[in-house]
CSV table of C-alpha atoms in Angstrom, one decimal:
chain,number,residue,atom,x,y,z
T,112,MET,CA,87.5,-25.4,-124.8
T,113,THR,CA,91.1,-25.5,-123.6
T,114,GLN,CA,93.6,-26.6,-126.2
T,115,MET,CA,93.8,-30.4,-126.5
T,116,MET,CA,97.0,-32.1,-125.4
T,117,ASN,CA,97.9,-35.7,-124.5
T,118,ILE,CA,99.5,-35.8,-121.1
T,119,PRO,CA,100.1,-39.3,-119.7
T,120,PHE,CA,100.0,-39.8,-115.9
T,121,LEU,CA,103.6,-41.1,-116.2
T,122,ASP,CA,105.9,-41.1,-119.2
T,123,LEU,CA,108.5,-43.8,-118.5
T,124,LYS,CA,109.7,-43.9,-122.1
T,125,GLY,CA,110.5,-40.2,-121.9
T,126,ILE,CA,112.1,-40.5,-118.5
T,127,ASN,CA,114.4,-43.4,-119.5
T,128,HIS,CA,115.2,-41.8,-122.8
T,129,GLU,CA,117.3,-39.2,-120.9
T,130,TYR,CA,119.7,-42.0,-119.8
T,131,ALA,CA,119.2,-44.3,-122.8
T,132,ASP,CA,122.9,-44.4,-123.9
T,133,GLN,CA,124.1,-45.1,-120.4
T,134,LEU,CA,121.4,-47.7,-119.8
T,135,LYS,CA,122.3,-49.5,-123.0
T,136,ALA,CA,126.0,-49.3,-122.2
T,137,ALA,CA,125.4,-50.7,-118.7
T,138,CYS,CA,123.2,-53.5,-120.2
T,139,SER,CA,125.9,-54.4,-122.7
T,140,ARG,CA,128.5,-54.4,-119.9
T,141,VAL,CA,126.5,-57.0,-118.1
T,142,ILE,CA,125.8,-59.1,-121.2
T,143,ASP,CA,129.5,-59.1,-122.1
T,144,SER,CA,130.5,-60.0,-118.5
T,145,GLY,CA,128.8,-63.4,-118.6
T,146,TRP,CA,127.8,-62.9,-114.9
T,147,TYR,CA,124.1,-62.3,-114.4
T,148,LEU,CA,123.4,-62.8,-110.7
T,149,MET,CA,125.0,-61.8,-107.4
T,150,GLY,CA,128.0,-60.2,-109.1
T,151,ARG,CA,129.9,-56.9,-109.3
T,152,GLU,CA,127.0,-54.8,-110.5
T,153,LEU,CA,124.9,-55.7,-107.5
T,154,GLU,CA,127.8,-55.2,-105.1
T,155,GLN,CA,128.4,-51.7,-106.5
T,156,PHE,CA,124.8,-50.7,-106.5
T,157,GLU,CA,124.3,-51.9,-102.9
T,158,ALA,CA,127.3,-50.0,-101.7
T,159,ALA,CA,126.1,-46.8,-103.6
T,160,PHE,CA,122.5,-47.1,-102.4
T,161,ALA,CA,123.6,-47.7,-98.8
T,162,GLU,CA,125.8,-44.6,-98.9
T,163,TYR,CA,123.0,-42.6,-100.5
T,164,CYS,CA,120.6,-43.5,-97.8
T,165,GLY,CA,123.2,-43.1,-95.0
T,166,SER,CA,122.8,-46.7,-93.9
T,167,ARG,CA,125.5,-49.2,-93.3
T,168,HIS,CA,124.0,-52.0,-95.4
T,169,ALA,CA,121.8,-52.4,-98.4
T,170,ILE,CA,120.7,-55.7,-99.7
T,171,GLY,CA,119.1,-56.0,-103.2
T,172,VAL,CA,116.0,-58.2,-103.5
T,173,ALA,CA,113.5,-59.1,-106.2
T,174,ASN,CA,110.8,-56.4,-105.3
T,175,GLY,CA,109.5,-54.2,-102.6
T,176,LEU,CA,107.0,-56.7,-101.2
T,177,ASP,CA,109.9,-59.2,-100.7
T,178,ALA,CA,111.9,-56.5,-98.9
T,179,LEU,CA,109.1,-56.0,-96.3
T,180,THR,CA,108.5,-59.7,-96.0
T,181,LEU,CA,112.1,-60.7,-95.6
T,182,ILE,CA,112.7,-58.1,-92.8
T,183,LEU,CA,109.8,-59.4,-90.8
T,184,ARG,CA,110.8,-63.0,-91.5
T,185,ALA,CA,114.3,-62.3,-90.3
T,186,TRP,CA,113.1,-60.8,-87.1
T,187,LYS,CA,111.1,-64.0,-86.5
T,188,GLU,CA,114.2,-66.1,-87.1
T,189,GLN,CA,116.0,-63.9,-84.6
T,190,GLY,CA,113.3,-64.5,-82.0
T,191,LYS,CA,112.2,-60.8,-82.0
T,192,LEU,CA,108.8,-61.7,-83.4
T,193,GLN,CA,106.5,-64.7,-83.2
T,194,ALA,CA,103.2,-65.6,-84.9
T,195,GLY,CA,100.3,-63.5,-83.8
T,196,ASP,CA,102.4,-60.5,-82.8
T,197,GLU,CA,100.8,-57.1,-83.8
T,198,VAL,CA,102.2,-54.7,-86.3
T,199,ILE,CA,100.7,-51.2,-86.2
T,200,VAL,CA,100.3,-49.8,-89.8
T,201,GLN,CA,98.3,-47.0,-91.4
T,202,SER,CA,95.0,-47.8,-92.9
T,203,ASN,CA,95.6,-46.2,-96.3
T,204,THR,CA,98.7,-48.0,-97.5
T,205,PHE,CA,99.0,-50.2,-100.7
T,206,ILE,CA,98.1,-53.8,-100.2
T,207,ALA,CA,101.7,-55.0,-100.3
T,208,THR,CA,102.4,-53.6,-96.9
T,209,ILE,CA,99.6,-55.7,-95.4
T,210,SER,CA,100.5,-58.8,-97.5
T,211,ALA,CA,104.0,-58.8,-96.0
T,212,ILE,CA,102.6,-58.8,-92.4
T,213,LEU,CA,100.1,-61.6,-93.1
T,214,GLU,CA,102.7,-63.7,-94.9
T,215,ASN,CA,104.6,-63.8,-91.7
T,216,ASP,CA,101.6,-64.8,-89.6
T,217,LEU,CA,101.6,-61.5,-87.9
T,218,ALA,CA,98.5,-59.3,-87.2
T,219,PRO,CA,98.2,-55.9,-88.9
T,220,ILE,CA,96.5,-53.3,-86.7
T,221,LEU,CA,95.2,-50.6,-89.0
T,222,VAL,CA,95.2,-47.1,-87.5
T,223,ASP,CA,94.1,-43.6,-88.5
T,224,VAL,CA,96.3,-41.3,-90.5
T,225,ASP,CA,96.9,-37.6,-90.3
T,226,PRO,CA,94.3,-36.2,-92.8
T,227,ALA,CA,96.7,-33.5,-93.9
T,228,THR,CA,99.7,-35.6,-94.7
T,229,HIS,CA,98.1,-39.0,-95.1
T,230,ASN,CA,100.9,-40.4,-93.0
T,231,LEU,CA,100.7,-42.1,-89.5
T,232,ASP,CA,98.7,-40.2,-86.8
T,233,LEU,CA,101.0,-40.4,-83.7
T,234,GLU,CA,98.1,-40.3,-81.3
T,235,ALA,CA,96.4,-43.1,-83.1
T,236,VAL,CA,99.6,-45.2,-83.0
T,237,GLU,CA,99.9,-44.7,-79.2
T,238,ARG,CA,96.3,-45.6,-78.6
T,239,ALA,CA,96.8,-48.8,-80.6
T,240,ILE,CA,99.8,-50.1,-78.7
T,241,SER,CA,98.9,-53.3,-76.7
T,242,GLU,CA,100.9,-56.0,-74.9
T,243,LYS,CA,101.0,-57.8,-78.3
T,244,THR,CA,102.5,-54.9,-80.3
T,245,ARG,CA,106.0,-55.5,-81.5
T,246,VAL,CA,106.4,-53.4,-84.6
T,247,ILE,CA,105.4,-49.9,-85.9
T,248,LEU,CA,105.4,-49.8,-89.7
T,249,PRO,CA,105.2,-46.3,-91.0
T,250,VAL,CA,104.6,-45.9,-94.7
T,251,HIS,CA,106.1,-42.8,-96.3
T,252,LEU,CA,103.1,-42.3,-98.4
T,253,TYR,CA,103.2,-40.4,-101.7
T,254,GLY,CA,106.9,-39.6,-101.1
T,255,GLN,CA,106.7,-37.7,-97.8
T,256,LEU,CA,108.6,-38.9,-94.8
T,257,SER,CA,106.4,-39.9,-91.8
T,258,PRO,CA,107.1,-38.0,-88.5
T,259,MET,CA,110.1,-40.3,-87.8
T,260,PRO,CA,111.7,-38.5,-84.8
T,261,GLN,CA,108.4,-38.8,-82.9
T,262,ILE,CA,107.8,-42.4,-84.1
T,263,MET,CA,111.3,-43.5,-83.1
T,264,ALA,CA,110.8,-41.9,-79.7
T,265,LEU,CA,107.5,-43.7,-79.2
T,266,ALA,CA,109.1,-47.0,-80.3
T,267,HIS,CA,111.9,-46.6,-77.9
T,268,LYS,CA,109.5,-45.8,-75.1
T,269,HIS,CA,107.6,-49.0,-75.6
T,270,GLY,CA,110.5,-51.2,-76.8
T,271,LEU,CA,109.2,-51.7,-80.3
T,272,LEU,CA,110.8,-52.3,-83.7
T,273,VAL,CA,110.4,-49.9,-86.5
T,274,LEU,CA,110.1,-51.0,-90.1
T,275,GLU,CA,110.0,-48.2,-92.7
T,276,ASP,CA,108.0,-48.8,-95.9
T,277,ALA,CA,110.0,-46.4,-98.0
T,278,ALA,CA,108.8,-47.8,-101.4
T,279,GLN,CA,107.7,-44.3,-102.5
T,280,ALA,CA,110.3,-42.1,-100.7
T,281,HIS,CA,113.7,-42.6,-102.2
T,282,GLY,CA,115.8,-39.6,-101.1
T,283,ALA,CA,113.2,-38.0,-98.7
T,284,GLU,CA,115.0,-36.4,-95.8
T,285,LEU,CA,114.1,-35.0,-92.4
T,286,ALA,CA,116.4,-33.6,-89.8
T,287,GLY,CA,119.4,-34.5,-91.9
T,288,ARG,CA,118.5,-38.2,-92.2
T,289,LYS,CA,117.1,-39.9,-95.3
T,290,ALA,CA,114.3,-42.4,-95.6
T,291,GLY,CA,115.8,-45.8,-95.0
T,292,ASN,CA,118.1,-44.7,-92.2
T,293,TRP,CA,115.5,-44.0,-89.4
T,294,GLY,CA,114.0,-47.4,-88.4
T,295,ASP,CA,115.6,-50.7,-87.5
T,296,ALA,CA,115.3,-51.6,-91.2
T,297,ALA,CA,113.6,-50.2,-94.3
T,298,ALA,CA,112.1,-51.6,-97.5
T,299,PHE,CA,112.4,-50.0,-100.9
T,300,SER,CA,110.7,-50.8,-104.2
T,301,PHE,CA,112.4,-50.2,-107.6
T,302,TYR,CA,109.2,-50.8,-109.6
T,303,PRO,CA,109.6,-48.9,-112.9
T,304,GLY,CA,107.2,-46.1,-111.9
T,305,LYS,CA,109.1,-45.3,-108.6
T,306,ASN,CA,111.3,-42.2,-108.3
T,307,LEU,CA,114.3,-44.6,-108.6
T,308,GLY,CA,112.8,-47.2,-110.9
T,309,ALA,CA,114.4,-50.3,-112.5
T,310,LEU,CA,113.5,-51.5,-116.0
T,311,GLY,CA,111.6,-54.4,-114.4
T,312,ASP,CA,111.0,-55.4,-110.8
T,313,GLY,CA,113.5,-54.8,-108.0
T,314,GLY,CA,113.7,-53.9,-104.3
T,315,ALA,CA,116.2,-53.3,-101.5
T,316,ILE,CA,116.5,-53.5,-97.7
T,317,THR,CA,118.5,-51.0,-95.8
T,318,THR,CA,119.6,-51.4,-92.2
T,319,ASN,CA,122.4,-50.5,-89.8
T,320,ASP,CA,122.2,-53.9,-88.2
T,321,ALA,CA,125.0,-56.2,-89.6
T,322,GLU,CA,123.4,-59.4,-88.2
T,323,LEU,CA,120.1,-58.6,-89.8
T,324,ALA,CA,121.8,-57.7,-93.1
T,325,ILE,CA,123.5,-61.1,-93.2
T,326,LEU,CA,120.3,-62.9,-92.3
T,327,VAL,CA,118.0,-61.2,-94.9
T,328,ARG,CA,120.6,-61.8,-97.6
T,329,ALA,CA,120.6,-65.5,-96.8
T,330,LEU,CA,116.8,-65.8,-96.6
T,331,GLY,CA,116.6,-64.2,-100.0
T,332,ASN,CA,119.1,-66.8,-101.4
T,333,TYR,CA,117.2,-70.0,-100.6
T,334,GLY,CA,118.3,-69.7,-96.9
T,335,SER,CA,121.9,-70.1,-97.9
T,336,ARG,CA,125.1,-68.3,-97.0
T,337,ILE,CA,127.3,-71.0,-98.5
T,338,LYS,CA,126.3,-72.7,-101.7
T,339,TYR,CA,124.4,-75.9,-101.1
T,340,GLN,CA,124.3,-75.3,-97.3
T,341,HIS,CA,120.9,-74.1,-96.2
T,342,ASP,CA,120.6,-72.8,-92.7
T,343,TYR,CA,117.0,-71.5,-93.1
T,344,GLN,CA,114.0,-72.3,-95.2
T,345,GLY,CA,114.5,-69.4,-97.5
T,346,VAL,CA,113.1,-68.1,-100.8
T,347,ASN,CA,114.5,-66.9,-104.1
T,348,SER,CA,114.5,-63.1,-104.0
T,349,ARG,CA,117.6,-61.5,-105.6
T,350,LEU,CA,118.2,-58.2,-107.5
T,351,ASP,CA,119.8,-59.4,-110.8
T,352,GLU,CA,122.8,-57.9,-112.4
T,353,ILE,CA,120.9,-56.2,-115.3
T,354,GLN,CA,118.6,-54.3,-112.9
T,355,ALA,CA,121.4,-53.4,-110.5
T,356,ALA,CA,123.3,-51.9,-113.4
T,357,MET,CA,120.2,-50.0,-114.6
T,358,LEU,CA,119.7,-48.7,-111.1
T,359,GLY,CA,123.3,-47.7,-110.7
T,360,VAL,CA,123.0,-45.4,-113.7
T,361,LYS,CA,119.7,-43.8,-112.5
T,362,LEU,CA,120.8,-43.4,-108.9
T,363,ALA,CA,123.3,-40.7,-110.1
T,364,TYR,CA,120.4,-38.7,-111.4
T,365,LEU,CA,118.0,-39.2,-108.5
T,366,ASP,CA,118.6,-35.9,-106.7
T,367,SER,CA,118.3,-33.8,-109.9
T,368,ASP,CA,115.2,-35.7,-110.9
T,369,THR,CA,113.8,-35.0,-107.4
T,370,ALA,CA,114.5,-31.3,-107.8
T,371,ARG,CA,112.5,-31.4,-111.1
T,372,ARG,CA,109.6,-33.2,-109.3
T,373,ARG,CA,109.7,-30.5,-106.6
T,374,SER,CA,109.6,-27.8,-109.2
T,375,VAL,CA,106.4,-29.3,-110.7
T,376,ALA,CA,104.8,-29.6,-107.2
T,377,ARG,CA,105.7,-26.0,-106.5
T,378,TYR,CA,104.1,-24.9,-109.7
T,379,TYR,CA,100.9,-26.8,-108.9
T,380,GLY,CA,100.9,-25.3,-105.4
T,381,GLU,CA,101.3,-21.8,-106.6
T,382,HIS,CA,98.8,-21.9,-109.5
T,383,ILE,CA,96.0,-24.3,-108.7
T,384,ARG,CA,93.3,-21.9,-107.3
T,385,HIS,CA,90.1,-24.0,-107.4
T,386,PRO,CA,88.1,-23.4,-104.2
T,387,GLY,CA,86.9,-27.0,-104.2
T,388,ILE,CA,90.3,-28.6,-104.3
T,389,THR,CA,92.6,-29.3,-101.3
T,390,LEU,CA,96.3,-29.4,-102.1
T,391,PRO,CA,98.9,-31.6,-100.5
T,392,SER,CA,100.3,-30.6,-97.1
T,393,VAL,CA,104.1,-30.6,-96.8
T,394,THR,CA,105.9,-30.8,-93.5
T,395,THR,CA,109.3,-29.6,-94.8
T,396,ALA,CA,110.5,-29.3,-98.4
T,397,SER,CA,113.2,-31.9,-98.0
T,398,ALA,CA,110.9,-34.4,-96.5
T,399,HIS,CA,108.8,-34.8,-99.7
T,400,VAL,CA,110.1,-36.2,-103.0
T,401,TRP,CA,106.8,-36.2,-104.7
T,402,HIS,CA,106.4,-39.7,-105.9
T,403,LEU,CA,102.7,-38.7,-106.2
T,404,TYR,CA,100.9,-35.4,-106.2
T,405,VAL,CA,97.6,-36.1,-104.6
T,406,ILE,CA,94.8,-33.6,-104.4
T,407,SER,CA,91.4,-34.0,-102.7
T,408,CYS,CA,88.1,-33.0,-104.3
T,409,PRO,CA,84.6,-33.9,-103.2
T,410,TRP,CA,83.7,-34.2,-107.0
T,411,ARG,CA,86.7,-36.4,-107.7
T,412,ASP,CA,85.2,-38.5,-110.4
T,413,ARG,CA,83.8,-35.5,-112.3
T,414,LEU,CA,87.1,-33.8,-112.1
T,415,LYS,CA,88.9,-36.9,-113.3
T,416,ALA,CA,86.5,-37.1,-116.3
T,417,HIS,CA,86.9,-33.3,-117.0
T,418,LEU,CA,90.7,-33.7,-117.1
T,419,ALA,CA,90.5,-36.8,-119.3
T,420,GLU,CA,88.4,-34.9,-121.8
T,421,ARG,CA,91.3,-32.5,-122.1
T,422,GLY,CA,93.9,-35.2,-122.6
T,423,ILE,CA,95.1,-35.3,-119.0
T,424,GLN,CA,95.4,-38.8,-117.5
T,425,CYS,CA,95.0,-38.9,-113.7
T,426,LEU,CA,94.9,-42.0,-111.4
T,427,VAL,CA,93.5,-42.8,-108.0
T,428,HIS,CA,95.8,-44.2,-105.3
T,429,TYR,CA,94.0,-46.2,-104.0
T,430,PRO,CA,90.3,-46.6,-105.0
T,431,LEU,CA,89.4,-49.1,-102.2
T,432,ALA,CA,90.3,-49.2,-98.5
T,433,ILE,CA,92.1,-52.3,-97.4
T,434,THR,CA,89.1,-53.5,-95.4
T,435,GLU,CA,86.9,-53.1,-98.5
T,436,GLN,CA,89.1,-55.6,-100.4
T,437,ARG,CA,87.4,-59.1,-100.3
T,438,ALA,CA,90.7,-60.8,-99.5
T,439,TYR,CA,91.3,-58.6,-96.4
T,440,SER,CA,87.8,-57.8,-95.2
T,441,ASP,CA,88.4,-59.7,-92.0
T,442,LEU,CA,90.8,-56.9,-90.9
T,443,ALA,CA,87.8,-54.7,-90.2
T,444,ARG,CA,87.3,-56.6,-87.0
T,445,THR,CA,90.7,-55.6,-85.6
T,446,SER,CA,91.0,-52.2,-87.2
T,447,LYS,CA,91.6,-49.2,-84.9
T,448,ALA,CA,90.9,-46.7,-87.6
T,449,SER,CA,88.0,-44.5,-86.7
T,450,ARG,CA,88.2,-42.2,-89.7
T,451,ALA,CA,87.5,-43.4,-93.2
T,452,PRO,CA,90.4,-43.0,-95.6
T,453,LEU,CA,90.0,-40.4,-98.3
T,454,HIS,CA,89.6,-43.0,-101.0
T,455,ASP,CA,86.5,-41.3,-102.5
T,456,SER,CA,88.0,-37.9,-102.9
T,457,ILE,CA,91.7,-38.2,-103.7
T,458,LEU,CA,93.2,-37.8,-107.2
T,459,SER,CA,96.8,-38.1,-108.4
T,460,LEU,CA,97.9,-35.6,-110.9
T,461,PRO,CA,100.8,-36.2,-113.4
T,462,ILE,CA,104.2,-35.5,-111.9
T,463,TYR,CA,107.5,-36.6,-113.2
T,464,PRO,CA,110.9,-35.1,-114.1
T,465,THR,CA,110.2,-34.7,-117.9
T,466,LEU,CA,106.8,-33.0,-117.4
T,467,GLY,CA,107.2,-29.8,-119.4
T,468,GLU,CA,106.1,-26.2,-118.6
T,469,GLU,CA,103.4,-26.1,-121.3
T,470,GLN,CA,102.0,-29.4,-120.0
T,471,GLN,CA,102.0,-28.1,-116.4
T,472,GLN,CA,100.2,-24.9,-117.5
T,473,HIS,CA,97.6,-27.0,-119.4
T,474,ILE,CA,96.9,-29.1,-116.3
T,475,VAL,CA,96.5,-26.1,-114.0
T,476,THR,CA,94.3,-24.3,-116.5
T,477,ALA,CA,92.0,-27.3,-116.9
T,478,ILE,CA,91.7,-27.7,-113.1
T,479,ASN,CA,91.0,-24.1,-112.5
T,480,GLN,CA,88.3,-24.2,-115.2
T,481,PHE,CA,86.5,-27.2,-113.7
T,482,THR,CA,82.9,-26.7,-112.6
T,483,ALA,CA,81.2,-29.3,-110.5
T,484,HIS,CA,77.8,-28.8,-111.9
């Protein structure tokens, strides 16, 4: 049997250890400041993240779900959306994308994805457009940018808004533009396991629309622009000073960490040779930041068990389709998706900046030795 190792799916402790001194210094700086919300750390991080994405504005919020929800809510406040309007979204996304749509009394219309990239199928989007469609919501799944030039052209043709779900795609770039700078607005998550992860929950909204930026900031601050004056029925959704400081440290390393993720992905692509395994499809190298490395195998559960026996932890993103979830089963009635998502065959392999060469070799060897019977 292949030599036993213990390889976690994601080693957050190891990742954050690389910046430990800077993270601790940033945390101490915030503690010593006596200012813990809506202060200088947040302002600095928002400015740096906006510049990184190429957008004019970035607004820190409590998490990625709130980022999506607040954008849609702001468009309703502006009169661009109303209850019952349709939002076209891919059928294989994480449930948060759907939750944000439903929270705003909008109708998610699930459509097919490109089986190669797992991102939106352009023809499926066009077929789903109706007189009630108001938004296209592409999810840059697994870290790969959706076909944004074509999506934006389609949106302009039909007068639709575009909301990027960029929760997994920090730094992904296509045609010289990064995730977060394509649509009318974009939502990011800084959940600890993301490529740019906080040490707790966090999220951000990016946009080039100054009016929208002001509005979403107010909505996330109890609907208030001036203390004790509430223009909207808002919520409490703010990125705190500690998390902003942590993210400010880690943003400086995002590109180098992405390069290391791409190196792991390249090694997998060059050395996994199992005939029963389909490797991820990449549009262009810059468009994928490898939040996840997702393979497809008809014997997925056996492969997962085989790897677990060899100390390799793999996960499934996501084991159930949205319409298979009890809370969202009603969406099957309005779904336009004709192809079943690949939930029964996909498997996510370990991929992170600190995954060593020996660990990568062990994973590849174990996969190539797998027998289905």
